[in-house]
XYZ file of C-alpha atoms in Angstrom:
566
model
C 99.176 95.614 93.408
C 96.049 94.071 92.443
C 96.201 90.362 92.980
C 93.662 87.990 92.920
C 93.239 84.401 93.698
C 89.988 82.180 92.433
C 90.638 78.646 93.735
C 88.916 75.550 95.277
C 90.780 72.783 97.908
C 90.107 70.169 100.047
C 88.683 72.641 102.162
C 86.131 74.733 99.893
C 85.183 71.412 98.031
C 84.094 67.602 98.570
C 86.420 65.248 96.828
C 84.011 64.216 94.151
C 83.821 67.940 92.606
C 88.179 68.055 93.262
C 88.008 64.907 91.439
C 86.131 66.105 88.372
C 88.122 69.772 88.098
C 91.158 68.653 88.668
C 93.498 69.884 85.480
C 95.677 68.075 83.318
C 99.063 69.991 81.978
C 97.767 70.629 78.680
C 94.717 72.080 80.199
C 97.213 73.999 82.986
C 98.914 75.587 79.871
C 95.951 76.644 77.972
C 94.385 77.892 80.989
C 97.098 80.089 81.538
C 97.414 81.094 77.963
C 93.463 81.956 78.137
C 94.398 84.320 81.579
C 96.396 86.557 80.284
C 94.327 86.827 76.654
C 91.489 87.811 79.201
C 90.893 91.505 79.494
C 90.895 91.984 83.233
C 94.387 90.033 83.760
C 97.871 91.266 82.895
C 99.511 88.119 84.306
C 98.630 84.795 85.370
C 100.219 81.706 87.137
C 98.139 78.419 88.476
C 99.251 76.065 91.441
C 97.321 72.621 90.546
C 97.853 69.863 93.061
C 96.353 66.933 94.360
C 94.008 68.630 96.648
C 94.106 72.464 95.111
C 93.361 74.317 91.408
C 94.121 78.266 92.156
C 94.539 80.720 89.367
C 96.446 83.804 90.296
C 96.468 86.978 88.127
C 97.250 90.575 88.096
C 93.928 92.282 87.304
C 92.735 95.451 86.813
C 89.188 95.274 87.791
C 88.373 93.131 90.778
C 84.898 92.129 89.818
C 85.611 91.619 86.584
C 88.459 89.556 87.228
C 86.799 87.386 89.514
C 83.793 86.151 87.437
C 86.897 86.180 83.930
C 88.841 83.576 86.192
C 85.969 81.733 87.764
C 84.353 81.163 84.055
C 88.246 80.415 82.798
C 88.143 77.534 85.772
C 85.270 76.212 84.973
C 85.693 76.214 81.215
C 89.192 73.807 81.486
C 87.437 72.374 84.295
C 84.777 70.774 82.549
C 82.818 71.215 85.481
C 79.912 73.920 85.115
C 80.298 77.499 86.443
C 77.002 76.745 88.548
C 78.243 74.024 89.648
C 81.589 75.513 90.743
C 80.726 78.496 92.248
C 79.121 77.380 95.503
C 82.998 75.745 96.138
C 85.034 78.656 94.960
C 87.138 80.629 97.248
C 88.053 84.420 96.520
C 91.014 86.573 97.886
C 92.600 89.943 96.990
C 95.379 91.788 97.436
C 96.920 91.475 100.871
C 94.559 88.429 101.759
C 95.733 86.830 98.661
C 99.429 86.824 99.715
C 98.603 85.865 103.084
C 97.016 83.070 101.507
C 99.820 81.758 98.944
C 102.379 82.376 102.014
C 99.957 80.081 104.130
C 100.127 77.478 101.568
C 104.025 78.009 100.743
C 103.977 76.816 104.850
C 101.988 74.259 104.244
C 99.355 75.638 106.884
C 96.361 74.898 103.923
C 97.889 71.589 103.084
C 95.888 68.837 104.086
C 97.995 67.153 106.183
C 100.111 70.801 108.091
C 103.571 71.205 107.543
C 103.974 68.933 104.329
C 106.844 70.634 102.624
C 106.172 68.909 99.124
C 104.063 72.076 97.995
C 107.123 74.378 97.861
C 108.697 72.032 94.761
C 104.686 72.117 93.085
C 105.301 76.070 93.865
C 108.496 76.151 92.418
C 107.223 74.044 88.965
C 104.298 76.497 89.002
C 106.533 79.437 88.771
C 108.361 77.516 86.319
C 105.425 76.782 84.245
C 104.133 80.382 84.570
C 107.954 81.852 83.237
C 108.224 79.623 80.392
C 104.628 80.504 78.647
C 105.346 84.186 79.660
C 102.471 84.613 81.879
C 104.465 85.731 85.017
C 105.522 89.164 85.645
C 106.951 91.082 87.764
C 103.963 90.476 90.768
C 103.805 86.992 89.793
C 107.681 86.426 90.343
C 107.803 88.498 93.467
C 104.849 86.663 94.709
C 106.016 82.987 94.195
C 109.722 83.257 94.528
C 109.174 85.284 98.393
C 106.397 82.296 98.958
C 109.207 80.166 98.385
C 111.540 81.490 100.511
C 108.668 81.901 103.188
C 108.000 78.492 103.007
C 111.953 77.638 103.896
C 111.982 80.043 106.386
C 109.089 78.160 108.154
C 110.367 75.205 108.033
C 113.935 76.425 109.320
C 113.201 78.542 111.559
C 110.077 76.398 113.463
C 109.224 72.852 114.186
C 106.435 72.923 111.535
C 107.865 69.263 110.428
C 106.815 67.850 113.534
C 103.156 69.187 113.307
C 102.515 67.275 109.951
C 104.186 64.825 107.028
C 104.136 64.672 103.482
C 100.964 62.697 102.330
C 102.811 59.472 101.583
C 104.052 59.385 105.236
C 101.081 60.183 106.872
C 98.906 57.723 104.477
C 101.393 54.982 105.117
C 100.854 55.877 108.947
C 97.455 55.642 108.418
C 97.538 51.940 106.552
C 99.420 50.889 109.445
C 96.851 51.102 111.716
C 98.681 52.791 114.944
C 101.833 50.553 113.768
C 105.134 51.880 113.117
C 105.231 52.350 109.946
C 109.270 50.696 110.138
C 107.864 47.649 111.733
C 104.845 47.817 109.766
C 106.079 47.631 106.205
C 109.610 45.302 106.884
C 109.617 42.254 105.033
C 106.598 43.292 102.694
C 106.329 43.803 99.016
C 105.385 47.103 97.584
C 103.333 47.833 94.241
C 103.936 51.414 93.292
C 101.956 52.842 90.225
C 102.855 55.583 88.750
C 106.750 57.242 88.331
C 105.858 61.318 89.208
C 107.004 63.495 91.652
C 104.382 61.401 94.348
C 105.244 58.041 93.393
C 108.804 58.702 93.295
C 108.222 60.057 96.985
C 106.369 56.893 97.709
C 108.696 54.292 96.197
C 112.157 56.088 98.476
C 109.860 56.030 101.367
C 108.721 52.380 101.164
C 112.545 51.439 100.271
C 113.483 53.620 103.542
C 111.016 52.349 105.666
C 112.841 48.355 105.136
C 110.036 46.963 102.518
C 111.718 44.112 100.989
C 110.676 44.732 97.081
C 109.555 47.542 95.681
C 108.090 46.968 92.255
C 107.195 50.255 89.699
C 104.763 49.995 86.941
C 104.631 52.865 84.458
C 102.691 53.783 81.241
C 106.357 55.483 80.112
C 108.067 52.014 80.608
C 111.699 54.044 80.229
C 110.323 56.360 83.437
C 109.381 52.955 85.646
C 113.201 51.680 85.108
C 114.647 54.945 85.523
C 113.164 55.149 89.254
C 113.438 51.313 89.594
C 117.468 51.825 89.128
C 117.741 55.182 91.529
C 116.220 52.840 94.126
C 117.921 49.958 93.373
C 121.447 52.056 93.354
C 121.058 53.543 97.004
C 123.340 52.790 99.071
C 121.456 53.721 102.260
C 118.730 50.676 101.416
C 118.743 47.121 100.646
C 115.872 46.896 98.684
C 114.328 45.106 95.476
C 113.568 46.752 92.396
C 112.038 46.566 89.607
C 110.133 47.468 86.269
C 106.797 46.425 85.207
C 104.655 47.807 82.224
C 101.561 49.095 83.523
C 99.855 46.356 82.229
C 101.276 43.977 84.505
C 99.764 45.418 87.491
C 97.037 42.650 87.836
C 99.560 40.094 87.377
C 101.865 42.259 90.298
C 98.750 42.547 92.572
C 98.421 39.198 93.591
C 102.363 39.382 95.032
C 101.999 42.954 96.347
C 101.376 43.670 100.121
C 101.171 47.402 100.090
C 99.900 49.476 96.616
C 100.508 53.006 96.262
C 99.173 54.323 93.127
C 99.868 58.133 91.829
C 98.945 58.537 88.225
C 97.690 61.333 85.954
C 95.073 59.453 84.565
C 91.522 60.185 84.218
C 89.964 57.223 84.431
C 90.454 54.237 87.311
C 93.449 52.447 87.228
C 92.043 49.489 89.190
C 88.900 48.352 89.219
C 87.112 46.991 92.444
C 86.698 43.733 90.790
C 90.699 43.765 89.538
C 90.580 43.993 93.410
C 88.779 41.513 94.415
C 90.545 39.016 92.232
C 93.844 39.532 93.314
C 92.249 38.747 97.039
C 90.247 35.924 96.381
C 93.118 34.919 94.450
C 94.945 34.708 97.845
C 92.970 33.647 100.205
C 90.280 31.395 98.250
C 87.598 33.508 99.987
C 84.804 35.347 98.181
C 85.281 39.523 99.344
C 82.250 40.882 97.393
C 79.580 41.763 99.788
C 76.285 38.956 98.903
C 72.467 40.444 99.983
C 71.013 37.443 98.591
C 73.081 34.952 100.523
C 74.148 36.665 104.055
C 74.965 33.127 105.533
C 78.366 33.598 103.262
C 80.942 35.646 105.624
C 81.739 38.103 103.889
C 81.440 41.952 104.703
C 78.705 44.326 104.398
C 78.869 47.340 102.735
C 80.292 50.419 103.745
C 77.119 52.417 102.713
C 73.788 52.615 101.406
C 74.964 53.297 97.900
C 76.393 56.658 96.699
C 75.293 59.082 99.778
C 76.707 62.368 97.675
C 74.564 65.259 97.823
C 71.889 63.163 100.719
C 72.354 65.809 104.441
C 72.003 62.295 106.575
C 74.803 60.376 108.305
C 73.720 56.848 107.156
C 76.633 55.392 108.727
C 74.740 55.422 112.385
C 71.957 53.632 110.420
C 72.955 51.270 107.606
C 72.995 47.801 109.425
C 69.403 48.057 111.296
C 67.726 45.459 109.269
C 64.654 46.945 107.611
C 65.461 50.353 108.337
C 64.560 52.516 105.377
C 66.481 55.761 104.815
C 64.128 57.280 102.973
C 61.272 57.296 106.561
C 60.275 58.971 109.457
C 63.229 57.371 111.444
C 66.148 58.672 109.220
C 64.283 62.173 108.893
C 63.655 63.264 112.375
C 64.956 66.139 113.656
C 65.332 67.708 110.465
C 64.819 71.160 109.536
C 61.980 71.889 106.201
C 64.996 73.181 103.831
C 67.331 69.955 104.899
C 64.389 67.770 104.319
C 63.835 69.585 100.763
C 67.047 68.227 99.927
C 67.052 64.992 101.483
C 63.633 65.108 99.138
C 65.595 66.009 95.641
C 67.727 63.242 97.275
C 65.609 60.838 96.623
C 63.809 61.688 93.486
C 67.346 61.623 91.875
C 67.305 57.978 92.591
C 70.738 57.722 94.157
C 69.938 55.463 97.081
C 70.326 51.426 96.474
C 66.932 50.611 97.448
C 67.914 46.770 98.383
C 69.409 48.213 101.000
C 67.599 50.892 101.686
C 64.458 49.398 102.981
C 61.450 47.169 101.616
C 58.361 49.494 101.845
C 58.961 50.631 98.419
C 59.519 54.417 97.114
C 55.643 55.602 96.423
C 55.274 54.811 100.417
C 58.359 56.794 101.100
C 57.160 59.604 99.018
C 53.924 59.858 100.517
C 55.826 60.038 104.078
C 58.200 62.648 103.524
C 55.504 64.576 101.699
C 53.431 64.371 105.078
C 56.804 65.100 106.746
C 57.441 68.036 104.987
C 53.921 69.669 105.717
C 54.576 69.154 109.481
C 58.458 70.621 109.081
C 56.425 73.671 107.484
C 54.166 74.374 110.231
C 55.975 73.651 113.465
C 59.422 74.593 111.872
C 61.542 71.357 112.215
C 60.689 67.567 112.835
C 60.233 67.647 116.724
C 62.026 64.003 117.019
C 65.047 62.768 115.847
C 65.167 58.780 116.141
C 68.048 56.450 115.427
C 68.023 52.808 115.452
C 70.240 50.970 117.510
C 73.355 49.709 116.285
C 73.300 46.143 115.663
C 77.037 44.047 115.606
C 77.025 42.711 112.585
C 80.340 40.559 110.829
C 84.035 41.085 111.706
C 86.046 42.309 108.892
C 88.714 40.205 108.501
C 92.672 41.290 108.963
C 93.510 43.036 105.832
C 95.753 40.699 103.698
C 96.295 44.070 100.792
C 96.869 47.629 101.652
C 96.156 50.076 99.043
C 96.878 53.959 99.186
C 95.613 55.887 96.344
C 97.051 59.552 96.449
C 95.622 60.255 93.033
C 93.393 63.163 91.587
C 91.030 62.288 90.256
C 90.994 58.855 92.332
C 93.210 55.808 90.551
C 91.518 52.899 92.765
C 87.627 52.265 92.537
C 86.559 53.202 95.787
C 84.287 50.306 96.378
C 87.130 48.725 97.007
C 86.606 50.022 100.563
C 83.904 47.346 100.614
C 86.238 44.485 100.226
C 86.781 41.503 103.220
C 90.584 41.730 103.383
C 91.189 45.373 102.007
C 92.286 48.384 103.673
C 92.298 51.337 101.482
C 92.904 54.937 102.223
C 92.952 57.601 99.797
C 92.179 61.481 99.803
C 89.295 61.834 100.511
C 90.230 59.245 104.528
C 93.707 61.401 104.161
C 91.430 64.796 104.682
C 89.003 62.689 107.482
C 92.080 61.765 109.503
C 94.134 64.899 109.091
C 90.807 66.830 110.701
C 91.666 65.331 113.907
C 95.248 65.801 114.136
C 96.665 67.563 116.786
C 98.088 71.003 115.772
C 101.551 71.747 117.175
C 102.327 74.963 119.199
C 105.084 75.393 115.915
C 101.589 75.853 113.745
C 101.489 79.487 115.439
C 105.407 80.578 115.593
C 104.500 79.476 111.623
C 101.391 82.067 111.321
C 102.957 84.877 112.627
C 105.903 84.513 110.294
C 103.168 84.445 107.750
C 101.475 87.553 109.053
C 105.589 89.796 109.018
C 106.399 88.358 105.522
C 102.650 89.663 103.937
C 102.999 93.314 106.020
C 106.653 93.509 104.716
C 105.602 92.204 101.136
C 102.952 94.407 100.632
C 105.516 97.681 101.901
C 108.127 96.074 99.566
C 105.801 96.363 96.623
C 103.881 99.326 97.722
C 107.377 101.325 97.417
C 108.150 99.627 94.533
C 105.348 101.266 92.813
C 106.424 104.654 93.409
C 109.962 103.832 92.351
C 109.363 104.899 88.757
C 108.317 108.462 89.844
C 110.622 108.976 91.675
C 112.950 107.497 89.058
C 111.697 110.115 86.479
C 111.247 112.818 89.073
C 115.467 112.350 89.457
C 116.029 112.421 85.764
C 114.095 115.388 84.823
C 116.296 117.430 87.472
C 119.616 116.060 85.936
C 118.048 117.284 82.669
C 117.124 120.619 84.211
C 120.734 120.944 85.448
C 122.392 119.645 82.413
C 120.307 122.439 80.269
C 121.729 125.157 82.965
C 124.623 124.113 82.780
C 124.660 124.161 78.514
C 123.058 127.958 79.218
C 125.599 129.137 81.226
C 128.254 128.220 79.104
C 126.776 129.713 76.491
C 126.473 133.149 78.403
C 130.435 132.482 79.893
C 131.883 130.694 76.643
C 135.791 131.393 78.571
C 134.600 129.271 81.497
C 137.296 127.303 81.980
C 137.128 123.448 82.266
C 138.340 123.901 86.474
C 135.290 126.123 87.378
C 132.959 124.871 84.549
C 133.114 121.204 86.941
C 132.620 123.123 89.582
C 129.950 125.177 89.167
C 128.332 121.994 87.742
C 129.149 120.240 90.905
C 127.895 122.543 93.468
C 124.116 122.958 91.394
C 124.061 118.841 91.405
C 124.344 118.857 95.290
C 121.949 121.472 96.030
C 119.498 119.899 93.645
C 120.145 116.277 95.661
C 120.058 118.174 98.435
C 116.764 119.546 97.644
C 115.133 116.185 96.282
C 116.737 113.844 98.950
C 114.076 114.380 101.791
C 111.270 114.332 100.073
C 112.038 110.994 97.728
C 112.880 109.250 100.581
C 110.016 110.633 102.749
C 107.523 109.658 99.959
C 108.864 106.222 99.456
C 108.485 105.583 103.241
C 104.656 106.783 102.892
C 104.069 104.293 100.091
C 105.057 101.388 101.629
C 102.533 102.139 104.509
C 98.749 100.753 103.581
C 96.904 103.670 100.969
C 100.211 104.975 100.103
C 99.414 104.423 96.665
C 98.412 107.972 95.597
C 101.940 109.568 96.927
C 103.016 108.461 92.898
C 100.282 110.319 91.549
C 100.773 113.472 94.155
C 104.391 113.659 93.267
C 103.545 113.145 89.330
C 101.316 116.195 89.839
C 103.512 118.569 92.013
C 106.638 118.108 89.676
C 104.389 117.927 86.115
C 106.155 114.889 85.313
C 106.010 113.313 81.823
C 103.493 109.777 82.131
C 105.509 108.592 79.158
C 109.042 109.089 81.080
C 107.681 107.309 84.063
C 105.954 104.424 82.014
C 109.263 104.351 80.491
C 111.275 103.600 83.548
C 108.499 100.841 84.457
C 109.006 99.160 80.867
C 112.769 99.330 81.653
C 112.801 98.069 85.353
C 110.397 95.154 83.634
C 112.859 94.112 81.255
C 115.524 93.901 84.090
C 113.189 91.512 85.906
C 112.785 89.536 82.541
C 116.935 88.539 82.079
C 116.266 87.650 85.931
C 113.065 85.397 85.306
C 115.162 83.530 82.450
C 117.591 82.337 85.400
C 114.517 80.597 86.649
C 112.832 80.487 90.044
C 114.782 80.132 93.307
């Protein structure tokens, strides 16, 4: 087994970079067709979710493979392969089955325990069997992750230690809330008809909202979900079809938005937003510099703050507090000021916010900063401001939760006076801090059995075909002696003729039992690779006979993959 996984996740990468990787299905499909053209890769399968892109393959060549699927990911990426690298994850072999087991758990998800990754396993196999790209590792791998994953969440509590992402995003709109008590009575704007917003739109209608409404590019898709939730008897909810262009129109009714698309642009602005607000409570939400009398809210930061080492939060409502001086600077290190330098140049920071002395004076200080960081080592003081209070942002009178990748709802919209939004990237904030139940371990070691007795399984399932071939060569050694003898006793009769034949089949079973047995017990065990090629050698066997076996045994496992994944 040579396996290899070349991936990046909420945990490898920030959400900006998940954002701009993420795949769409065409580019799933070619990327898989592009795998297995590769040299190093026999066969290929990709799990693409809202938080992971991880290309598996068979490969021959482990270096090679890596840097064939890291280019492959950042070619249908579109993001560059420098770029990508620094948030790439690698794993081989055993550590790449302990991995896909992990995540069949849900142990990698962001929020633990979610079981909706075993169905975006399941479509993954799918995907992988109906372009041809999964063999016989690839539908080993996947269909035992899937039954790993069921056997986690049967035989442990690993529900209780997390929730899907549209129950623990709804939990985290709420506020502390019950979500039941939360949502009753409201009206619900769901975008999107998938597997997520389907998820979404039975939850809400569980939970007691009193409408759900679905808006849908596919107008046919919106009413087909609309009528499911309208039709269940275990709810008493509204529903209803929109076109998707009638979600401005539906945003001034709606309460609570969830939005799961596939598109690749934003599906709401923050001034679509802000509209819909004002529109309700006459108040202006859009944060004023030039006229702070208005009460409104501030910003949430200084601008974008991607790639810039500082925590600006501590710091953004000092008034005249530049983060670009001595103040925000202190304490650092010379190569963290080098990049809060580059920072800088690259002109990210709003500088009406960011201070009024004026970027040649900043320059000069951080240049001056940077020779002192050089020759002592690190800025010897780190000041912060003091926090100052500043306005009270008002109740919330729209709650948005955007589980899309890349992002469907602007998030400036996090800037609004009566907005709450959460999305993936506060999903993977608040998940950090969530306790871990004792289940999460009972879960692990699970993991750790099912990758010791996968690897066995498919260590002795490589020296199958030798042992195979080893079996039929001695039925063709005793069928030839058999042809011989009667050839030297042609008035054999038929009585002693099955006989003899008998008694020279048992003593060759005899003969090969032990040691076939004995050598497929040694394979499974870690390095028993080479007991195929020792018994190939000892017993001269034909390569072609035992490739032979292999191509048949593959065939086998191709009328099984046509019944589809498990």
């Amino acid at each position: 087994m040579s396996l290899l996984v070349v991936g990046l996740s909420h945990r490898s990468a920030p959400v900006s970079v998940l954002e701009r990787a993420s795949l769409s299905a065409d580019a799933q499909l070619k990327l898989l067709q592009d795998t297995v053209a590769a040299e190093p890769a026999a066969e290929a399968a990709v799990l693409a979710t809202c938080n992971r892109i991880e290309l598996y393959a068979d490969v021959d060549k482990f270096h090679a493979g890596v840097a064939e699927l890291s280019t492959l990911l950042a070619q249908h990426s579109g993001v560059g392969l420098e770029e990508l690298t620094p948030y790439l994850y690698v794993h081989y072999e055993d550590r790449a089955v302990h991995h896909l087991f992990s995540v069949a758990c849900g142990l990698d998800s962001m929020v633990v325990g979610e079981g909706q990754i075993l169905g975006q396993l399941k479509d993954s196999l799918a995907r992988a069997q109906e372009l041809h790209t999964a063999g016989r590792l690839m539908n080993d791998l996947f269909q035992q992750g899937l039954r790993v994953g069921k056997r986690a969440h049967s035989e442990t509590g690993i529900d209780r230690a997390g929730q899907s992402l549209v129950t623990f995003g709804l939990e985290q709109l709420a506020a502390g809330a019950e979500v039941r008590d939360w949502v009753r009575g409201r009206r619900a704007l769901v975008i999107g008809a998938g597997s997520m917003s389907s998820l979404a739109a039975a939850t809400l209608a569980r939970a007691g909202v009193a409408e759900v409404v679905v808006a849908n590019r596919t107008f046919d898709r919106a009413e087909r979900l609309a009528r499911i939730l309208g039709e269940d008897e275990n709810t008493d909810v509204a529903a209803r079809a929109v076109p998707i262009e009638s979600v401005p129109a539906e945003l001034t009714r709606a309460d609570v938005v969830v939005s799961c698309t596939g598109a690749t642009g934003l599906v709401l602005t923050a001034e679509a937003i802000a509209a819909a607000v004002e529109g309700r409570t006459g108040e202006p939400v859009v944060f004023d510099e030039e006229n702070p009398a208005v009460r409104t809210l501030p910003p949430t930061s200084l601008g974008t703050d991607e790639g810039c080492p500082l925590d600006v939060s501590a710091v953004q409502q000092q008034p005249g507090f530049s983060v670009m001086g001595e103040a925000a600077v202190a304490g650092m290190d010379a190569a963290t000021l080098e990049q809060h330098a580059a920072w800088v140049d690259n002109a990210t920071v709003d500088r009406r916010t960011a201070g009024r002395r004026g970027p040649e004076a900043d320059a000069e200080l951080i240049a001056a900063l940077a020779a002192t960081a050089a020759t002592v080592g690190r800025i010897p003081e780190r000041r912060r401001p003091e926090p100052v209070a500043g306005p009270v942002r008002p109740e919330p009178v729209l709650f948005l939760l955007d589980l899309a990748m890349p992002r469907d709802l602007d998030a400036a919209a996090h800037r609004l006076a009566g907005v709450r939004l959460i999305d993936i990237e506060s999903l993977a904030e608040a998940s950090a801090d969530a306790p871990m139940a004792a289940d999460v371990d009972l879960v692990r070691r699970i993991v750790a059995d099912e990758v010791a007795a996968f690897g066995a399984a498919q260590r002795a399932a490589h020296i199958t075909p030798t042992v195979v071939a080893l079996r039929s060569m001695a039925a063709d050694v005793v069928a030839n002696e058999i042809a011989r003898l009667e050839g030297r006793l042609p008035g054999l009769d038929d009585k002693h003729r099955a006989e003899i034949t008998q008694t020279v089949k048992r003593v060759v079973d005899k003969l090969l039992h032990a040691p076939t047995v004995r050598v497929k017990q040694l394979a499974a065990e870690p390095g028993g690779a080479g007991y195929a090629d020792a018994l190939r050698t000892l017993f001269d066997l034909d390569q072609e006979a035992v490739a032979a076996v292999s191509r048949a045994e593959d065939s086998t496992e191709k009328n099984a993959e046509n019944r589809g994944p498990a």
